[in-house]
mmCIF file of C-alpha atoms in Angstrom:
data_model
loop_
_atom_site.group_PDB
_atom_site.id
_atom_site.type_symbol
_atom_site.label_atom_id
_atom_site.label_comp_id
_atom_site.label_asym_id
_atom_site.label_seq_id
_atom_site.Cartn_x
_atom_site.Cartn_y
_atom_site.Cartn_z
ATOM 1 C CA MET Z 195 85.725 5.655 79.170
ATOM 2 C CA MET Z 196 86.117 5.732 75.385
ATOM 3 C CA ASN Z 197 83.054 5.156 73.264
ATOM 4 C CA ALA Z 198 83.098 2.549 70.491
ATOM 5 C CA GLY Z 199 83.468 5.166 67.740
ATOM 6 C CA THR Z 200 86.570 6.657 69.325
ATOM 7 C CA LYS Z 201 88.109 3.206 69.770
ATOM 8 C CA ASP Z 202 87.447 2.347 66.124
ATOM 9 C CA LEU Z 203 88.936 5.642 64.939
ATOM 10 C CA ILE Z 204 92.083 5.135 67.013
ATOM 11 C CA ARG Z 205 92.438 1.544 65.728
ATOM 12 C CA HIS Z 206 92.016 2.754 62.135
ATOM 13 C CA LEU Z 207 94.575 5.535 62.577
ATOM 14 C CA ALA Z 208 96.991 3.190 64.305
ATOM 15 C CA VAL Z 209 96.839 0.673 61.472
ATOM 16 C CA SER Z 210 96.699 3.105 58.545
ATOM 17 C CA SER Z 211 99.393 5.417 59.873
ATOM 18 C CA LYS Z 212 101.694 2.658 61.093
ATOM 19 C CA TRP Z 213 101.795 4.220 64.537
ATOM 20 C CA SER Z 214 103.970 2.501 67.087
ATOM 21 C CA SER Z 215 102.301 0.558 69.863
ATOM 22 C CA ASP Z 216 103.640 3.180 72.303
ATOM 23 C CA THR Z 217 101.807 5.984 70.479
ATOM 24 C CA PHE Z 218 98.607 3.947 70.354
ATOM 25 C CA SER Z 219 98.870 3.198 74.095
ATOM 26 C CA MET Z 220 99.485 6.859 74.914
ATOM 27 C CA ILE Z 221 96.381 7.998 73.001
ATOM 28 C CA LYS Z 222 94.289 5.212 74.475
ATOM 29 C CA ASN Z 223 95.393 6.127 78.005
ATOM 30 C CA GLN Z 224 94.680 9.823 77.428
ATOM 31 C CA GLN Z 225 91.172 8.991 76.242
ATOM 32 C CA GLU Z 226 90.431 6.581 79.087
ATOM 33 C CA ASN Z 227 91.799 8.680 81.953
ATOM 34 C CA LYS Z 228 89.645 11.483 83.230
ATOM 35 C CA MET Z 229 91.377 14.760 84.003
ATOM 36 C CA GLU Z 230 91.797 15.063 87.746
ATOM 37 C CA TYR Z 231 90.961 18.715 88.320
ATOM 38 C CA LYS Z 232 91.445 18.398 92.081
ATOM 39 C CA LYS Z 233 95.051 17.251 91.531
ATOM 40 C CA LEU Z 234 95.584 19.996 88.924
ATOM 41 C CA LEU Z 235 94.423 22.729 91.290
ATOM 42 C CA ASN Z 236 96.069 21.415 94.468
ATOM 43 C CA SER Z 237 99.600 20.902 93.186
ATOM 44 C CA GLU Z 238 102.221 23.501 93.995
ATOM 45 C CA ILE Z 239 104.915 24.798 91.673
ATOM 46 C CA SER Z 240 108.471 24.336 92.845
ATOM 47 C CA ALA Z 241 110.550 27.416 92.108
ATOM 48 C CA ASP Z 242 113.661 25.330 92.857
ATOM 49 C CA THR Z 243 112.744 22.821 90.147
ATOM 50 C CA ILE Z 244 112.263 25.611 87.612
ATOM 51 C CA LYS Z 245 115.558 27.221 88.635
ATOM 52 C CA ARG Z 246 117.505 23.941 88.326
ATOM 53 C CA TRP Z 247 115.942 23.313 84.909
ATOM 54 C CA ARG Z 248 116.819 26.794 83.647
ATOM 55 C CA ASP Z 249 120.312 26.614 85.173
ATOM 56 C CA SER Z 250 120.977 23.643 82.883
ATOM 57 C CA GLU Z 251 120.373 26.009 79.927
ATOM 58 C CA LYS Z 252 116.921 24.619 79.181
ATOM 59 C CA LYS Z 253 113.748 26.650 78.697
ATOM 60 C CA ALA Z 254 110.768 26.798 81.049
ATOM 61 C CA LEU Z 255 107.506 28.166 79.690
ATOM 62 C CA GLY Z 256 104.443 29.147 81.673
ATOM 63 C CA ILE Z 257 101.160 27.562 80.611
ATOM 64 C CA VAL Z 258 97.890 29.387 81.285
ATOM 65 C CA CYS Z 259 95.511 26.981 79.511
ATOM 66 C CA CYS Z 260 95.219 23.292 80.404
ATOM 67 C CA HIS Z 261 94.679 22.383 76.728
ATOM 68 C CA VAL Z 262 98.280 23.010 75.641
ATOM 69 C CA PRO Z 263 99.842 19.848 74.067
ATOM 70 C CA LEU Z 264 102.503 19.176 76.689
ATOM 71 C CA GLU Z 265 104.011 16.346 74.618
ATOM 72 C CA LEU Z 266 105.277 18.882 72.075
ATOM 73 C CA LEU Z 267 107.011 20.888 74.781
ATOM 74 C CA HIS Z 268 108.547 17.781 76.342
ATOM 75 C CA ALA Z 269 109.796 16.690 72.913
ATOM 76 C CA ALA Z 270 111.507 20.087 72.538
ATOM 77 C CA ASN Z 271 113.112 19.669 75.986
ATOM 78 C CA ILE Z 272 111.020 22.534 77.394
ATOM 79 C CA LEU Z 273 109.612 22.411 80.918
ATOM 80 C CA PRO Z 274 105.906 23.351 80.868
ATOM 81 C CA VAL Z 275 104.883 25.096 84.091
ATOM 82 C CA ARG Z 276 101.131 25.214 84.720
ATOM 83 C CA LEU Z 277 100.581 28.670 86.184
ATOM 84 C CA ARG Z 278 98.271 29.045 89.140
ATOM 85 C CA ALA Z 279 97.056 32.048 91.054
ATOM 86 C CA THR Z 280 97.006 30.472 94.506
ATOM 87 C CA SER Z 281 98.111 32.435 97.551
ATOM 88 C CA CYS Z 282 98.453 35.775 95.739
ATOM 89 C CA LYS Z 283 97.855 38.345 98.488
ATOM 90 C CA ASP Z 284 98.131 41.528 96.432
ATOM 91 C CA CYS Z 285 97.596 41.709 92.683
ATOM 92 C CA GLY Z 286 97.492 45.515 92.532
ATOM 93 C CA GLU Z 287 99.995 45.883 89.691
ATOM 94 C CA GLY Z 288 98.315 43.075 87.751
ATOM 95 C CA GLU Z 289 94.944 44.746 88.188
ATOM 96 C CA ALA Z 290 96.370 48.123 87.181
ATOM 97 C CA CYS Z 291 97.637 46.622 83.905
ATOM 98 C CA LEU Z 292 94.662 44.411 83.073
ATOM 99 C CA GLY Z 293 91.873 46.542 84.517
ATOM 100 C CA PRO Z 294 89.399 45.935 87.321
ATOM 101 C CA THR Z 295 87.035 43.909 85.128
ATOM 102 C CA SER Z 296 89.573 41.140 84.524
ATOM 103 C CA CYS Z 297 89.380 38.135 86.823
ATOM 104 C CA SER Z 298 91.618 37.682 89.852
ATOM 105 C CA PHE Z 299 93.210 34.620 88.188
ATOM 106 C CA THR Z 300 94.703 36.645 85.331
ATOM 107 C CA GLN Z 301 95.551 39.566 87.606
ATOM 108 C CA SER Z 302 97.398 37.244 90.004
ATOM 109 C CA ILE Z 303 99.343 35.460 87.262
ATOM 110 C CA LEU Z 304 100.495 38.787 85.831
ATOM 111 C CA GLN Z 305 101.365 39.938 89.355
ATOM 112 C CA TYR Z 306 103.501 36.805 89.867
ATOM 113 C CA LEU Z 307 105.271 37.484 86.557
ATOM 114 C CA ILE Z 308 105.866 41.117 87.554
ATOM 115 C CA ASP Z 309 107.244 40.382 91.012
ATOM 116 C CA GLY Z 310 109.385 37.434 89.899
ATOM 117 C CA THR Z 311 107.438 34.645 91.629
ATOM 118 C CA TYR Z 312 107.461 32.948 88.235
ATOM 119 C CA ASP Z 313 110.936 33.089 86.668
ATOM 120 C CA LEU Z 314 110.219 31.840 83.157
ATOM 121 C CA ASP Z 315 111.512 32.124 79.607
ATOM 122 C CA GLY Z 316 108.102 32.708 78.097
ATOM 123 C CA LEU Z 317 104.385 32.149 78.295
ATOM 124 C CA ILE Z 318 101.894 30.107 76.308
ATOM 125 C CA THR Z 319 98.307 31.319 76.260
ATOM 126 C CA SER Z 320 95.353 30.386 74.123
ATOM 127 C CA ASP Z 321 92.388 32.232 72.737
ATOM 128 C CA GLY Z 322 90.089 30.300 75.070
ATOM 129 C CA CYS Z 323 90.134 33.255 77.472
ATOM 130 C CA SER Z 324 90.620 36.764 76.162
ATOM 131 C CA ALA Z 325 91.818 38.058 79.545
ATOM 132 C CA ALA Z 326 94.515 35.362 79.772
ATOM 133 C CA SER Z 327 95.669 36.198 76.259
ATOM 134 C CA VAL Z 328 96.388 39.777 77.346
ATOM 135 C CA ILE Z 329 98.812 38.645 80.092
ATOM 136 C CA LEU Z 330 101.592 38.003 77.573
ATOM 137 C CA GLY Z 331 101.460 41.468 76.009
ATOM 138 C CA ASN Z 332 101.468 43.156 79.394
ATOM 139 C CA TRP Z 333 104.358 41.024 80.643
ATOM 140 C CA LYS Z 334 106.410 41.840 77.519
ATOM 141 C CA THR Z 335 105.762 45.563 77.883
ATOM 142 C CA LEU Z 336 106.624 45.587 81.582
ATOM 143 C CA SER Z 337 109.771 43.506 81.019
ATOM 144 C CA GLN Z 338 110.994 45.936 78.365
ATOM 145 C CA GLN Z 339 110.363 48.892 80.682
ATOM 146 C CA GLN Z 340 112.425 47.249 83.438
ATOM 147 C CA ASN Z 341 115.414 46.636 81.138
#
């Protein structure tokens, strides 16, 4: 639930910036809806959906952090794919690249990028997790070695 200060700020911005009612509604809904972490963690990625999207000459980018502004990617006609590390049985190559002190989440994501489980055009990371930020550099290096 939004507090009164947030509501007042949104009203002020909506009036002073001449935002459309759609923009105001979107911000209001984002503030009022709680993130459903259970849904975020339980959903599966469809490789077929990503393939169909990319086959239509559109980009698909992997997202490591949940705080990426998805609206910007949608506006650019880019499919954001929230990367997960579920069901990774062997992340040996990921661990070899990132080191044994990195978490299994980052090791598994890099492993999925290495073995082609994720067929993407790029990756968006943030500085919220230093281990996740290193995935991109490792993936670039390994991709260049394979070509």
